[in-house]
Coordinates of C-alpha atoms and ligand atoms in Angstrom, one line a residue:
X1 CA 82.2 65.3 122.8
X2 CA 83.7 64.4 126.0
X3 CA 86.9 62.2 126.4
X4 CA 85.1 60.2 128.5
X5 CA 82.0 60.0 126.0
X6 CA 84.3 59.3 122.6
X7 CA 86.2 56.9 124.6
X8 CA 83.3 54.6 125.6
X9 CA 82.3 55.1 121.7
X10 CA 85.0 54.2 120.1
X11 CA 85.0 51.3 122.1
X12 CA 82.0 49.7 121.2
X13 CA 82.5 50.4 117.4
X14 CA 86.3 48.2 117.9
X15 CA 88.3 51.4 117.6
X16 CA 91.2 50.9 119.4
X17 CA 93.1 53.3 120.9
X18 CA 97.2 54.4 122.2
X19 CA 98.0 55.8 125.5
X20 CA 101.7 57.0 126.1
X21 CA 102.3 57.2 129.5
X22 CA 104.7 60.1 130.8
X23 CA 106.4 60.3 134.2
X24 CA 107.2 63.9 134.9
X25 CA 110.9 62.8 136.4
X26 CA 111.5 61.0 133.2
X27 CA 111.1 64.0 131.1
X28 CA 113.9 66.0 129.6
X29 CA 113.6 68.4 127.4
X30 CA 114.6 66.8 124.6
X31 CA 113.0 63.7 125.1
X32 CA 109.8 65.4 125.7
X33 CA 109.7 67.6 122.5
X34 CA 110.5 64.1 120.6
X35 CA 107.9 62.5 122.3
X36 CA 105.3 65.1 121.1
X37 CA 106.4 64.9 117.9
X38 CA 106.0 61.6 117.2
X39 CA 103.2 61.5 119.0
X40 CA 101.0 64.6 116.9
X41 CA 102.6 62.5 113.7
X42 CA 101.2 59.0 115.1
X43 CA 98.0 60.2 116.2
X44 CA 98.5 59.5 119.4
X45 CA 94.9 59.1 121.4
X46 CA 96.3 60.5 124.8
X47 CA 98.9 61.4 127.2
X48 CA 98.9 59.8 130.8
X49 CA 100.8 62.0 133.3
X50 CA 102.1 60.5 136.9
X51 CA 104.0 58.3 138.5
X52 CA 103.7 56.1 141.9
X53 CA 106.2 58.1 143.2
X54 CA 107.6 61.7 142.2
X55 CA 110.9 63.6 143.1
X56 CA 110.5 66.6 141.4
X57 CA 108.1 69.1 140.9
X58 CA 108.2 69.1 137.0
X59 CA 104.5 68.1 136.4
X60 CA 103.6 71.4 135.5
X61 CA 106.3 71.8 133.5
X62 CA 105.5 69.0 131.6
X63 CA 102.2 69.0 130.6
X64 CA 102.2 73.1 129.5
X65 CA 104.5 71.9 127.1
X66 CA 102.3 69.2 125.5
X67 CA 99.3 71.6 125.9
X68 CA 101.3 74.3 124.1
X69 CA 102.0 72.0 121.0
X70 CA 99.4 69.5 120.9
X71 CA 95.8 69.2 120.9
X72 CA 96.3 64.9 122.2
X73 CA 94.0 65.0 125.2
X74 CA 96.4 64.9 128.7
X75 CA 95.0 62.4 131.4
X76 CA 95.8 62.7 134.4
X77 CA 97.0 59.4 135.9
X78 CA 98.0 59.7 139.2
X79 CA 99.7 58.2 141.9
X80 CA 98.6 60.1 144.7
X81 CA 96.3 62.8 145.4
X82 CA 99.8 65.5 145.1
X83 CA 99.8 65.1 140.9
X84 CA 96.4 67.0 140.6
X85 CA 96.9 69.4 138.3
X86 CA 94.1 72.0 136.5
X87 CA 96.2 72.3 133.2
X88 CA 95.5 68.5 132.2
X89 CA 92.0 67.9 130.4
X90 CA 91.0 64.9 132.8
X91 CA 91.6 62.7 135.5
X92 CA 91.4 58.6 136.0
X93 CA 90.2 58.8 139.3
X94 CA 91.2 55.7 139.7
X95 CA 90.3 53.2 142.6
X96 CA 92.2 50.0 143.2
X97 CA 89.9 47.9 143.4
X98 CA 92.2 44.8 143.1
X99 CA 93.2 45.4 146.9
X100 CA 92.3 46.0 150.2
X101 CA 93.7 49.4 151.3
X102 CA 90.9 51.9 152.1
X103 CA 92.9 54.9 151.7
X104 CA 93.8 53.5 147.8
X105 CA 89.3 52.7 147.5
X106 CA 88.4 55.7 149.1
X107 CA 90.7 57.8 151.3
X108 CA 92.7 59.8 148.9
X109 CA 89.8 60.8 146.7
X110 CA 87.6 62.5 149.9
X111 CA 91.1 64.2 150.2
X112 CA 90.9 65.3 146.6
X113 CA 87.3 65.6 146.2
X114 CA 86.8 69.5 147.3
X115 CA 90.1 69.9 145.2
X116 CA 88.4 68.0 142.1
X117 CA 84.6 69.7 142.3
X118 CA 86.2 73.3 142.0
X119 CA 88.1 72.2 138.6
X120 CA 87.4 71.8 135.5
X121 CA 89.1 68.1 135.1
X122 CA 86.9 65.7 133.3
X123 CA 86.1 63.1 136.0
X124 CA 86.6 59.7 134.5
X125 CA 85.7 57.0 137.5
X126 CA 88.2 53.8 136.8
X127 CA 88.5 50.8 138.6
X128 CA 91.9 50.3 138.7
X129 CA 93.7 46.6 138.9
X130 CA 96.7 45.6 139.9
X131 CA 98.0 42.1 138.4
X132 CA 101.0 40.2 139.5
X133 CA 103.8 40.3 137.3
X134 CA 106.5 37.7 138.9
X135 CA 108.0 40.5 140.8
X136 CA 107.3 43.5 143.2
X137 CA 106.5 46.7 141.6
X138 CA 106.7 50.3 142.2
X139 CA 102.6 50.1 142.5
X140 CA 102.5 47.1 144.4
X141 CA 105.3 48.2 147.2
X142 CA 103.5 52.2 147.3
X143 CA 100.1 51.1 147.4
X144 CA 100.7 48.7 150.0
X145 CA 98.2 46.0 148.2
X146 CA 98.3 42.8 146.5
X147 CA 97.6 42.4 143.0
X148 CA 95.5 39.6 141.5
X149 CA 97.7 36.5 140.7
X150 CA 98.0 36.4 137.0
X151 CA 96.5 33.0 136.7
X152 CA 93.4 33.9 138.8
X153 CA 91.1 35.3 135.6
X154 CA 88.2 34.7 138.3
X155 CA 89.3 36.9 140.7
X156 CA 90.5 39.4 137.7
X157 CA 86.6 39.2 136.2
X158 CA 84.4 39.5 139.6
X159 CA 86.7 42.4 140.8
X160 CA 86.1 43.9 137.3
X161 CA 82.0 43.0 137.2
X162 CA 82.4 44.3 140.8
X163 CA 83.7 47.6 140.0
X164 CA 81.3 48.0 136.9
X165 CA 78.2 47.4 139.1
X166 CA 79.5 49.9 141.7
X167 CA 79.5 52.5 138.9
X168 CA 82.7 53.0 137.5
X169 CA 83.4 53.9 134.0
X170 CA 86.7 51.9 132.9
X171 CA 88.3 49.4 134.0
X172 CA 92.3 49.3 134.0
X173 CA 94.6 46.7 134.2
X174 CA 97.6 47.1 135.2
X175 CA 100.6 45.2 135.4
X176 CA 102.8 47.8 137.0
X177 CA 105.0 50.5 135.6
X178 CA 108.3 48.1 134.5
X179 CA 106.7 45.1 135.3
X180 CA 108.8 42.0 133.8
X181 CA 105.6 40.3 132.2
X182 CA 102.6 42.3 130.8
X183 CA 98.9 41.4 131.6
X184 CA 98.3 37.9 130.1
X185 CA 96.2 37.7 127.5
X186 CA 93.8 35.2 128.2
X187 CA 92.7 37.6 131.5
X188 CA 92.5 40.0 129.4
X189 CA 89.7 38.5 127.0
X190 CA 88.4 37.0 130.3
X191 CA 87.7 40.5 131.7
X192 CA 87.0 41.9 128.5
X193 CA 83.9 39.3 127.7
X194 CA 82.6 39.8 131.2
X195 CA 82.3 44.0 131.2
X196 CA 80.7 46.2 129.1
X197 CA 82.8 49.2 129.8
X198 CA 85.9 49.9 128.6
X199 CA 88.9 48.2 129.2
X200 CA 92.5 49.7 129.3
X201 CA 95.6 47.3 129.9
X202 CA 99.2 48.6 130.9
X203 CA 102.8 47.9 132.4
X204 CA 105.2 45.6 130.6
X205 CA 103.9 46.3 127.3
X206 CA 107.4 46.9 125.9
X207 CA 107.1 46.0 122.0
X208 CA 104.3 46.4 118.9
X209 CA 103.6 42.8 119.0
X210 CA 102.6 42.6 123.1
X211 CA 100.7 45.8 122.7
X212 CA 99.2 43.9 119.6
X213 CA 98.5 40.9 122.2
X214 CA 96.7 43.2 124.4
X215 CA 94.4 44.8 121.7
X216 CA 93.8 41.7 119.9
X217 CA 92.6 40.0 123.2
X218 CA 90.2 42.4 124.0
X219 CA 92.0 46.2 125.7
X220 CA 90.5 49.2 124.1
X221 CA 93.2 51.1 125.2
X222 CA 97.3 50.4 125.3
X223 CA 99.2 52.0 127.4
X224 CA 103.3 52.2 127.5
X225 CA 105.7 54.3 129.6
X226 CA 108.8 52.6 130.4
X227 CA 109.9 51.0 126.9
X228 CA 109.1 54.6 125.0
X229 CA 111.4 56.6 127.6
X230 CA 114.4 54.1 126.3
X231 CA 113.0 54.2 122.6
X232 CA 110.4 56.9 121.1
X233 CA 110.9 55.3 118.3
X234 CA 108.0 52.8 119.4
X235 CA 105.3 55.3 119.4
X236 CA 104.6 54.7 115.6
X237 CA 105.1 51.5 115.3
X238 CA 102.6 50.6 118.5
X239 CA 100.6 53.4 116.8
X240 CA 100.6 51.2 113.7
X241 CA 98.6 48.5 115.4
X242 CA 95.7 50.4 115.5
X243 CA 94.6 49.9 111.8
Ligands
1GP1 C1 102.0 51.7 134.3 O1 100.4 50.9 132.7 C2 101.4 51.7 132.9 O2 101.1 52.0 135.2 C3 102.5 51.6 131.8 O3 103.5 50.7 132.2 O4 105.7 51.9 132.0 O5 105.6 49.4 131.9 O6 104.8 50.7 130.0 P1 105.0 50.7 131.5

């Protein structure tokens, strides 16, 4: 089965699943090896690869060495169309659908497209969501949009309904990579009881119990970068949650 296919699956039977999110810059090689580790020993459900902005050229790098020791799908989660990358198993093609910029809705992916059709990525369409988090992200600043305000579940719900009748195949919220509050719940169930695709929430999810929040109000899928590169440790204890 596809990712794609066992994704949208597992979502409708209530089985939740674990994203750790890994910016190439923020991989040693120590760290990285942990990572994987822990990760084969927590069952993991996938690896997200990019960043909104990257220094160095270490995504190949990076996800050979999870392919050479792991069999946890790698999805490629980019920031721009420069992290495409044939090694990884898929792509979020993400559009961001929570703001205005036609080069974020549209632009970069007819750049990508001939790049995309010749590979073997699994295309996954998502319509990506920016929510404000009290303070200006990476995301926000790069993609030169503005997010939903947190308190706006309206907006948050229509954009989703929006990008679900447009076509798209999962809808992720995101609070922004680092981002001092996480999506709030109660958008989260909003969104959750107005779509039927899946639902992935991110940024700010720093402990068990907010990625707990997240799951228990409705995300199929958790993601966390930032507070595993400062602790690994998390990844089985958020992998715990699951069950
Ligand atoms: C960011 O959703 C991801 O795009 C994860 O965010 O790094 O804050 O966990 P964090």
């Amino acid at each position: 089965m596809d990712n794609y296919k066992k994704l949208a699956a597992d979502a409708s039977a209530g089985k939740k699943k674990f994203a750790v999110l890994l910016d190439p810059d923020k991989c040693p090689p120590n760290f990285l090896t942990e990572v994987i580790k822990l990760s084969i020993k927590s069952e993991v459900d996938y690896f997200f690869i990019g960043g909104s902005l990257l220094m160095n050229d270490n995504q190949s790098k990076v996800i050979s060495l999870i392919k050479e020791n792991s069999t946890i799908p790698v999805l490629l989660f980019p920031g721009n169309n420069l992290q495409l990358n044939n090694q990884a198993d898929g792509i979020l093609l993400l559009s961001l659908i929570s703001g205005r910029n036609p080069d974020m809705l549209i632009g970069r992916h007819v750049i990508s497209a001939p790049f995309l059709k010749a590979s073997a990525l699994e295309i996954i369409s998502t319509g990506y969501m920016l929510i404000d988090s009290g303070s200006m992200t990476t995301v926000m600043y790069m993609s030169n949009t503005t997010p939903i305000p947190s308190d706006k579940n309206e907006i948050a719900v229509c954009t989703a309904l929006a990008g679900e009748m447009l076509g798209m195949k999962l809808i992720y919220m995101d609070a922004g990579s680092g981002s001092r509050n996480p999506v709030p719940a109660p958008m989260i169930r909003a969104v959750k009881g107005a779509v039927k695709i899946p639902l992935i929430v991110g940024g700010g999810i720093v402990s068990a119990e907010l990625a707990k929040q997240a799951i228990t109000a409705g995300a199929d899928v958790v993601v966390v970068g930032n507070a595993i590169e400062r602790n690994p440790g998390l990844i089985p204890e958020i992998a715990a949650i699951r069950r």
